[in-house]
CSV table of C-alpha atoms in Angstrom, one decimal:
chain,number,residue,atom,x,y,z
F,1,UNK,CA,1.1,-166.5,36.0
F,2,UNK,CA,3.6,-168.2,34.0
F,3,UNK,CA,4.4,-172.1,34.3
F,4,UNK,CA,7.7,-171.5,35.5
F,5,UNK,CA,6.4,-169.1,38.3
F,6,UNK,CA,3.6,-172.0,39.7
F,7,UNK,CA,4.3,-173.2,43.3
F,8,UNK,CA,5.2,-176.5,43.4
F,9,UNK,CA,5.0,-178.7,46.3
F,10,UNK,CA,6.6,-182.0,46.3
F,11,UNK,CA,5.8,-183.9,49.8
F,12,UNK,CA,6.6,-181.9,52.3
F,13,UNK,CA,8.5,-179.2,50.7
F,14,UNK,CA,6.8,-176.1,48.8
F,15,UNK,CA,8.5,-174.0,46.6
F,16,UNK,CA,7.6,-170.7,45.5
F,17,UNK,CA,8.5,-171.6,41.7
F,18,UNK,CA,10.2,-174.1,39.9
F,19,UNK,CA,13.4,-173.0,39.4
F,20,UNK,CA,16.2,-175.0,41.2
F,21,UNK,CA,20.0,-173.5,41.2
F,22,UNK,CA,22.0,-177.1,40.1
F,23,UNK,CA,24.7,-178.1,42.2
F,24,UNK,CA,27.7,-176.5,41.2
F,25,UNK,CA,31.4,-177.2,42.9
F,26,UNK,CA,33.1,-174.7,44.1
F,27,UNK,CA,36.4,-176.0,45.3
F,28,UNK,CA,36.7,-173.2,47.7
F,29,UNK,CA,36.7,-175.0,51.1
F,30,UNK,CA,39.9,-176.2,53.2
F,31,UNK,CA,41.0,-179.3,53.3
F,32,UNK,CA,38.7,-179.4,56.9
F,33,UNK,CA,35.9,-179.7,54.8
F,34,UNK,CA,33.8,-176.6,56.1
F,35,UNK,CA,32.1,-173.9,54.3
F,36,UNK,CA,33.4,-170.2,54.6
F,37,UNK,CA,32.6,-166.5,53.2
F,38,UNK,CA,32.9,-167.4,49.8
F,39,UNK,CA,29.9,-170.3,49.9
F,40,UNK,CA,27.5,-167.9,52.2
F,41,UNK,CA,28.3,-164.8,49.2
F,42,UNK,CA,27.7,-167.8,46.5
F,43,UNK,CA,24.6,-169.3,48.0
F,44,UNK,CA,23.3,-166.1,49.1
F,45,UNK,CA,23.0,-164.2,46.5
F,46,UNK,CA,21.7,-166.7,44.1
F,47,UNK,CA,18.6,-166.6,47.0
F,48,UNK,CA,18.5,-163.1,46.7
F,49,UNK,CA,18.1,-163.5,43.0
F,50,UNK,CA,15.0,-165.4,43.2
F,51,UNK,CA,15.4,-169.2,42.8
F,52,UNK,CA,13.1,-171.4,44.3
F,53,UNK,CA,15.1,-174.0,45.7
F,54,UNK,CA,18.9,-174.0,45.7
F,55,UNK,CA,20.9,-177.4,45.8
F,56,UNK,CA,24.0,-177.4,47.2
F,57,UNK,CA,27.0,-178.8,45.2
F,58,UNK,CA,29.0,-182.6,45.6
F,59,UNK,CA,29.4,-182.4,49.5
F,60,UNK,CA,31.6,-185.9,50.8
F,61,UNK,CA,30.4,-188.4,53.3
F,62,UNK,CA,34.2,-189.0,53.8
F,63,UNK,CA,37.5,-187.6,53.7
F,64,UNK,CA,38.4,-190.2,51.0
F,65,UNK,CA,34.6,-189.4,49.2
F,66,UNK,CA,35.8,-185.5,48.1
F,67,UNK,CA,36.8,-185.0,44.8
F,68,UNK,CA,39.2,-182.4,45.8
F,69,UNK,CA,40.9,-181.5,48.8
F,70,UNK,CA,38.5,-178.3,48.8
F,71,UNK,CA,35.6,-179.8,48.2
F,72,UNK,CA,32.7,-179.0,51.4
F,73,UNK,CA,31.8,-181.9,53.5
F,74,UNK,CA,29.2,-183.4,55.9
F,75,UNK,CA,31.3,-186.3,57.5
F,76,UNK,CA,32.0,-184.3,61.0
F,77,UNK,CA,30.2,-182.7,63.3
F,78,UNK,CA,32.0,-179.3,63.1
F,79,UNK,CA,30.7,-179.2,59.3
F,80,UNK,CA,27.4,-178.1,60.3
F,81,UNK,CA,27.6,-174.7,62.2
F,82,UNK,CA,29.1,-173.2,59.1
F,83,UNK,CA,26.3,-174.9,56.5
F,84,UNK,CA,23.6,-173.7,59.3
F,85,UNK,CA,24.9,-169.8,59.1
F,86,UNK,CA,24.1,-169.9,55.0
F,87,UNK,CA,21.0,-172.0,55.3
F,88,UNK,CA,19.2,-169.8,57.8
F,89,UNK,CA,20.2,-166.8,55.3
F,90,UNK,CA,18.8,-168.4,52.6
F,91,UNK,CA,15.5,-169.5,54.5
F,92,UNK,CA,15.5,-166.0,55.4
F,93,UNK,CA,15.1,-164.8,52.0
F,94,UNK,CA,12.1,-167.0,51.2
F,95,UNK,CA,13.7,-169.7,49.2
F,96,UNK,CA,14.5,-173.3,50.4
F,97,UNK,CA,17.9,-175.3,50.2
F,98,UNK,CA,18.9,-178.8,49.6
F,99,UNK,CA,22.5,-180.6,49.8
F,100,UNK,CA,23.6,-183.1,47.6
F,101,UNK,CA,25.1,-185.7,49.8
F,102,UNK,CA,28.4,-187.1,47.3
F,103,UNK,CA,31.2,-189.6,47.2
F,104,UNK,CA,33.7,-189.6,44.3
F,105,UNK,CA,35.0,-193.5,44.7
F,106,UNK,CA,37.5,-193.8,42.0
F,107,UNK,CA,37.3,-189.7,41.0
F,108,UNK,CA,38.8,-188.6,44.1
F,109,UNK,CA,42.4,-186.5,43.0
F,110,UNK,CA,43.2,-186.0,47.0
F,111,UNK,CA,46.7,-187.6,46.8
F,112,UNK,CA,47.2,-188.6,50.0
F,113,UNK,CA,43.4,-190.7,50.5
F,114,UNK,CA,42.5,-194.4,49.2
F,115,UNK,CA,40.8,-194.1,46.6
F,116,UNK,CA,38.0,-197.0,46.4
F,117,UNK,CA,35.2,-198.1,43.6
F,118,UNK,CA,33.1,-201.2,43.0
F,119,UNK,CA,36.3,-202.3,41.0
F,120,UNK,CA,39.8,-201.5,40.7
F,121,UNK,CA,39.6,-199.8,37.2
F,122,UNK,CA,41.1,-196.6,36.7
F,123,UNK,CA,39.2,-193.6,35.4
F,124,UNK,CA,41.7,-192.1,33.4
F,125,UNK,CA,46.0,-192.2,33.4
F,126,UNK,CA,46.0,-189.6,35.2
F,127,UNK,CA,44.0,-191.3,38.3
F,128,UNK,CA,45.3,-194.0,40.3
F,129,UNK,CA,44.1,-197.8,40.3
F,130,UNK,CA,41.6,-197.7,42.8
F,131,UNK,CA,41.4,-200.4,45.6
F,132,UNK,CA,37.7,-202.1,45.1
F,133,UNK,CA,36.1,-201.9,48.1
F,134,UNK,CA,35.1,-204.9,50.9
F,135,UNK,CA,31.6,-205.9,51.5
F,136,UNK,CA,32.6,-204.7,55.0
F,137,UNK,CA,33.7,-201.3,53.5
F,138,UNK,CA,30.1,-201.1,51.6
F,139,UNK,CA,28.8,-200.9,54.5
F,140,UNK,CA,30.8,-198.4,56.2
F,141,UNK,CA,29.9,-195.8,52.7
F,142,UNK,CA,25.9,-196.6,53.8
F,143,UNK,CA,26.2,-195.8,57.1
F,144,UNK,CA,28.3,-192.8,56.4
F,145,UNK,CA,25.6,-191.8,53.8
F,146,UNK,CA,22.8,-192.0,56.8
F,147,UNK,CA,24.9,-190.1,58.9
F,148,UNK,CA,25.5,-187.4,56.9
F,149,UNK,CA,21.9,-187.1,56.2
F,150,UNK,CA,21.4,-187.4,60.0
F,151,UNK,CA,23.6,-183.9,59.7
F,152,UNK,CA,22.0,-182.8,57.1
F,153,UNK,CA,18.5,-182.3,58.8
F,154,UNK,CA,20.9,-180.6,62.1
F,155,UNK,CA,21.5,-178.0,59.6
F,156,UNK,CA,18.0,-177.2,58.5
F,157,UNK,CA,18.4,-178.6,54.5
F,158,UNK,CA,15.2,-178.8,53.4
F,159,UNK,CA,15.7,-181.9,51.4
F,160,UNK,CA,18.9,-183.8,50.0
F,161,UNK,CA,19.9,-185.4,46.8
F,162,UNK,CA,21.6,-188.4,46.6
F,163,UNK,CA,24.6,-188.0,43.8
F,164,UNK,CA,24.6,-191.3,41.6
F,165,UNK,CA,25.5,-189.6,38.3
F,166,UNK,CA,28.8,-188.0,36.3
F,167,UNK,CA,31.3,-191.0,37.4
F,168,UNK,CA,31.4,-190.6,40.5
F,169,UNK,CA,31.2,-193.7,43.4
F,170,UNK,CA,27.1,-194.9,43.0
F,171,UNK,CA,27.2,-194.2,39.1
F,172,UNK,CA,30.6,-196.3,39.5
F,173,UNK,CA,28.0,-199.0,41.1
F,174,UNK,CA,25.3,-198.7,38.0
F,175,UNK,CA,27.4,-199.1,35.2
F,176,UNK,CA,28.8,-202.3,34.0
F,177,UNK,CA,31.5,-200.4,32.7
F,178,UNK,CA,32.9,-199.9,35.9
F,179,UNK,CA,31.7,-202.3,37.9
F,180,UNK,CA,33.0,-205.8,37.2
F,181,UNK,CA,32.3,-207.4,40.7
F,182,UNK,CA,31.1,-211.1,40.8
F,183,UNK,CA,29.3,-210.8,43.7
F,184,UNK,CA,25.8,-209.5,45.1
F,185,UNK,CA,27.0,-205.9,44.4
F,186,UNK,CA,27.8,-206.5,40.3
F,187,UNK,CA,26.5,-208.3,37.6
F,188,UNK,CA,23.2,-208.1,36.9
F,189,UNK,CA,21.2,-204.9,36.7
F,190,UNK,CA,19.1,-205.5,40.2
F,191,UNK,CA,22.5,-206.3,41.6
F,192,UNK,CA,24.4,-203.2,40.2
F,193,UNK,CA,21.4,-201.2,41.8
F,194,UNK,CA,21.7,-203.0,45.3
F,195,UNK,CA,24.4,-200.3,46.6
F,196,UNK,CA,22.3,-197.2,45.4
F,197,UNK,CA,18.8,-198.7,46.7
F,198,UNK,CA,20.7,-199.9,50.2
F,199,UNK,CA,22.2,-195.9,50.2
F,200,UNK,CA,18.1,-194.4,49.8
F,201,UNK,CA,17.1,-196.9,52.7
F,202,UNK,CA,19.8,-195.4,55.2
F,203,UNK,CA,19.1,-192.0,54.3
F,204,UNK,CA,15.8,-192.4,54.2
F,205,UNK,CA,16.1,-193.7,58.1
F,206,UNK,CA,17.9,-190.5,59.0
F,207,UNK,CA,15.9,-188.0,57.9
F,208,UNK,CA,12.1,-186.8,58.5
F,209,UNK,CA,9.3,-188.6,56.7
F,210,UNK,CA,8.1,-185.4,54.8
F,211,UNK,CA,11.6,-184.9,53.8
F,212,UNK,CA,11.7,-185.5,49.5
F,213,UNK,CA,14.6,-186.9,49.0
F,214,UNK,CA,16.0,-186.0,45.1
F,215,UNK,CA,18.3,-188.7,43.0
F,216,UNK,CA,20.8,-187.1,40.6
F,217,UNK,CA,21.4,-189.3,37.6
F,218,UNK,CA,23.3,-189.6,34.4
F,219,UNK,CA,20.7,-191.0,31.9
F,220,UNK,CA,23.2,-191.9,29.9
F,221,UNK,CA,27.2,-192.9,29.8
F,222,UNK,CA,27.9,-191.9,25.9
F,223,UNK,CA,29.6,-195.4,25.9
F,224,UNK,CA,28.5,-198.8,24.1
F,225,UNK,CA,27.9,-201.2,26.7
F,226,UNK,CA,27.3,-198.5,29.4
F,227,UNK,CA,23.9,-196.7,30.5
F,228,UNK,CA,21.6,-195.2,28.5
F,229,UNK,CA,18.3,-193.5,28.7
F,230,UNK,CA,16.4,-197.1,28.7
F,231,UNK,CA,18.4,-198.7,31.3
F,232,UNK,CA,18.1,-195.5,33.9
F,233,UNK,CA,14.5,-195.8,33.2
F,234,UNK,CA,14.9,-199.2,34.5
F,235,UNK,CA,17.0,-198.4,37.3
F,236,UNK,CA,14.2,-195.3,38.8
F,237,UNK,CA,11.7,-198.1,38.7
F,238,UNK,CA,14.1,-200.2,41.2
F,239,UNK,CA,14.3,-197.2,43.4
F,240,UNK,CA,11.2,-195.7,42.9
F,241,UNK,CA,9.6,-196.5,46.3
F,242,UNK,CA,12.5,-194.5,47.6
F,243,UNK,CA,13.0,-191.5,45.6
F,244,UNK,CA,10.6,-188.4,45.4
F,245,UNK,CA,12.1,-186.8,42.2
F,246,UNK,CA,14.9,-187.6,39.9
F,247,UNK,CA,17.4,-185.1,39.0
F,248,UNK,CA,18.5,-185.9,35.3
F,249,UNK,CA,22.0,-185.5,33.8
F,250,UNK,CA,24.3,-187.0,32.0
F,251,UNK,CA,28.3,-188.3,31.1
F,252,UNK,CA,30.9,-188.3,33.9
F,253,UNK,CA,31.8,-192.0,33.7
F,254,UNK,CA,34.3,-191.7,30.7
F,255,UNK,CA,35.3,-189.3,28.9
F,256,UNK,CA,33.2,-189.7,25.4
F,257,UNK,CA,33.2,-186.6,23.3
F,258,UNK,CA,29.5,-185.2,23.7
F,259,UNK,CA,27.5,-182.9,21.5
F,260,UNK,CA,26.2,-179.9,23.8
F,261,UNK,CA,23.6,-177.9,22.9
F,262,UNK,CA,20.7,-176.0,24.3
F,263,UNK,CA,18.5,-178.1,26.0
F,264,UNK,CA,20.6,-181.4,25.3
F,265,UNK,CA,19.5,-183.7,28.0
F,266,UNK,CA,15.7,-182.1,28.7
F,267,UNK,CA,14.6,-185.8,26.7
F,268,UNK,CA,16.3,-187.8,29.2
F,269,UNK,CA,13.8,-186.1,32.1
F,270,UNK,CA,10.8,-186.1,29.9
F,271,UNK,CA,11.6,-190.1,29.7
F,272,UNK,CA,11.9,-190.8,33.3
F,273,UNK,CA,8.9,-188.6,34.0
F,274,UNK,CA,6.6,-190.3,31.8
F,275,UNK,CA,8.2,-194.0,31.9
F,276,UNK,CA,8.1,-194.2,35.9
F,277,UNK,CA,5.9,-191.8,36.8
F,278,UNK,CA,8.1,-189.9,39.2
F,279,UNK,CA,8.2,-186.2,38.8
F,280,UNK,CA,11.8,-185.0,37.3
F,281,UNK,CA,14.6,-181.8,37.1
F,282,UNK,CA,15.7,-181.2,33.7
F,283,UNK,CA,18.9,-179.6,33.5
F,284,UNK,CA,22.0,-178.9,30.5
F,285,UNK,CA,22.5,-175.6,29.5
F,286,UNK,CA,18.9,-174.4,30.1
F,287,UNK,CA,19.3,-170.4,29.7
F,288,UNK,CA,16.4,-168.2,28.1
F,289,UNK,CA,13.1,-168.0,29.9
F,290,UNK,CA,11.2,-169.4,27.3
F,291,UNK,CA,12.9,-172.5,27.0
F,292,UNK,CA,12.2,-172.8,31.2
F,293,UNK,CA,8.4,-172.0,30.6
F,294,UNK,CA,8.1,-174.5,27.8
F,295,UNK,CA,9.6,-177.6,29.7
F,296,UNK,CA,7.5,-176.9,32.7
F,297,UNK,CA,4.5,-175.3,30.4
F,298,UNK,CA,4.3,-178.9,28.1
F,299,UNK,CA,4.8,-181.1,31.2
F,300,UNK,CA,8.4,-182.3,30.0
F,301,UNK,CA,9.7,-182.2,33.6
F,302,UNK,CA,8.8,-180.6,37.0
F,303,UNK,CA,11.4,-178.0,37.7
F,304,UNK,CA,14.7,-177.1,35.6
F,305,UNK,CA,17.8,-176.4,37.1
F,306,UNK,CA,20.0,-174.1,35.9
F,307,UNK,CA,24.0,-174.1,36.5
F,308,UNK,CA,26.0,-172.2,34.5
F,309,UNK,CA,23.8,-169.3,33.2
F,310,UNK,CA,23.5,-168.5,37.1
F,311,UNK,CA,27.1,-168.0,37.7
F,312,UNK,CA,27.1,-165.3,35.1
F,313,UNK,CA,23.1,-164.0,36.1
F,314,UNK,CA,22.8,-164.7,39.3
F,315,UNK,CA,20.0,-162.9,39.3
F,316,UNK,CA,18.0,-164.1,36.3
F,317,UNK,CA,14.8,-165.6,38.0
F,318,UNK,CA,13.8,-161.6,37.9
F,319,UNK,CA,14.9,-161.4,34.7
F,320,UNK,CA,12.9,-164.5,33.6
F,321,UNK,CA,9.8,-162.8,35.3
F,322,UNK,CA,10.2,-159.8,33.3
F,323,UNK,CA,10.6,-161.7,30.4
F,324,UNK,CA,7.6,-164.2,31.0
F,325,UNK,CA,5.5,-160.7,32.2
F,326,UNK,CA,4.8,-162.3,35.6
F,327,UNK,CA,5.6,-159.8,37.2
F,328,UNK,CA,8.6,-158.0,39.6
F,329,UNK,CA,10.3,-160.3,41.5
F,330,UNK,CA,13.2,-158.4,42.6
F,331,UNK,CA,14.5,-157.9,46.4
F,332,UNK,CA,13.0,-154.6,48.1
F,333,UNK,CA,16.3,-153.3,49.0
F,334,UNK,CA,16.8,-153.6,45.0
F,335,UNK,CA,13.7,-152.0,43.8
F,336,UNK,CA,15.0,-149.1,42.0
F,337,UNK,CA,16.8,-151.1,39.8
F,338,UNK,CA,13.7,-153.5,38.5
F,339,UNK,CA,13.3,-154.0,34.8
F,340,UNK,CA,10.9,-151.2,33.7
């Protein structure tokens, strides 16, 4: 069997292989928040086509935390009959499902919401000056954090991921670029950490204690003066009693130009894995099945998620297992078409 083709189990969730689809925005729900035919076609099919665990994209605590006005969202009640139809599908199909529980603080374009952050710093001209938010209206984000996770688990995820990378409202938190507050929530790097650590504790109190809980982060701001690989080092080690696994991207904050390439951010997992000792996702532009096998094959990181390569191949987990000879993968009702 190939590496990429192991089980893995990470407390109480077991996955049939180590492939994870990456969360991915859509923009295809109405401005009520709630997912429709287009997310249970999306998420379905990329079950179908043999992932092992698929995460759901950015989906807002609030109305204000969306990044669009179609973004999906777990801030109501009447969110989670829709999210339950396309997670029972996908349970259905043998592979498990996760939700990546967002707010976009200062990134939000819905014109008619306050927009918040840490600090009232722009993130571009084309975004308003955002208000910077009240101790009082901290707390409110937590609580709406532990409540959505509280939804969460109504729906039947399997596990969430907290989003503190790629700009948006907890990255806004880390990065002294963005955060200029003067008071427990800004300064120093423990205190820059409080908001995301205080986040993990709610959710952690609204979910089950063999739920994982995965952290998405962005290693790395592109920016002199921001984060970089050693400082989110330093930052899993403040959370790592928290966090099961830790997702690992990059960018988002500014807009620096950034050299893509094959592979380009598989370092910053490798770092985190073997600097804090908690298990990691690599992710960026990870598309041939060799590459996959040799991240998980040389221990670089403990699952790869895959983004765009999966909009075009939704199906490439059975093309992977071609490729990797480990054998046929593919759905029954699809046997006839199986790589020969």
């Amino acid at each position: 069997m190939s590496k990429l083709f192991t089980p893995y189990e990470i407390k109480g969730l077991k996955l049939k292989n180590r492939i994870m689809m990456s969360p991915m925005c859509m923009y295809s729900a109405g401005d009520d928040g709630q997912a429709n035919d287009w997310h249970f076609v999306h998420y379905g099919t990329r079950a179908i086509g043999g992932v092992g665990l698929i995460m759901q994209e950015a989906t807002a605590v609030e109305r204000r935390g969306r990044i669009t006005a179609n973004d999906l969202g777990l801030w109501d009640d009447s969110q989670i009959g829709p999210l339950k139809k396309i997670v029972d599908f996908v349970h259905s199909t043998g592979c498990k499902m996760g939700v990546q529980l967002a707010h976009a603080g200062r990134k939000c374009e819905v014109k008619y919401e306050r927009i918040v952050a840490p600090s009232s710093m722009k993130w571009s001209d084309e975004y308003p000056v955002p208000s910077e938010l009240t101790k009082d209206e901290i707390k409110d984000i937590i609580k709406a954090f532990g409540m959505a996770a509280a939804r969460a688990v109504k729906v039947g995820y399997d596990t969430v991921e907290v989003h503190a990378a790629h700009g948006y409202l907890i990255h806004e938190f880390l990065s002294p670029l963005s955060n200029t507050r003067s008071d427990e929530y800004g300064g120093s790097r423990e205190n820059r950490v409080r908001f995301l650590r205080e986040v993990l504790i709610e959710v952690k109190k609204n979910i089950p204690d063999n739920m994982p809980i995965f952290m998405r982060v962005s290693a790395t701001d592109f920016v002199d003066g921001g984060i970089d690989i050693n400082e989110t080092v330093e930052i899993v080690k403040l959370v790592k009693d928290l966090v099961d696994i830790v997702d690992c991207s990059s960018g988002g904050l500014l807009s620096p130009r950034i050299d893509l390439y094959p592979g380009y951010q598989i370092t910053y997992a490798e770092a985190v894995k073997r600097e804090t000792g908690i298990p990691s996702v690599a992710v960026g532009l990870i598309s041939s099945p060799d590459m996959a096998e040799e991240i998980i094959g040389n221990q670089r990181a403990d699952m790869v998620a895959l983004g765009r390569v999966l909009l075009r191949q939704p199906y490439w987990p059975v093309y992977a297992a071609h490729e990797l000879k480990d054998g046929d993968i593919i759905a029954g009702q699809y046997y006839r078409g199986r790589y020969r």
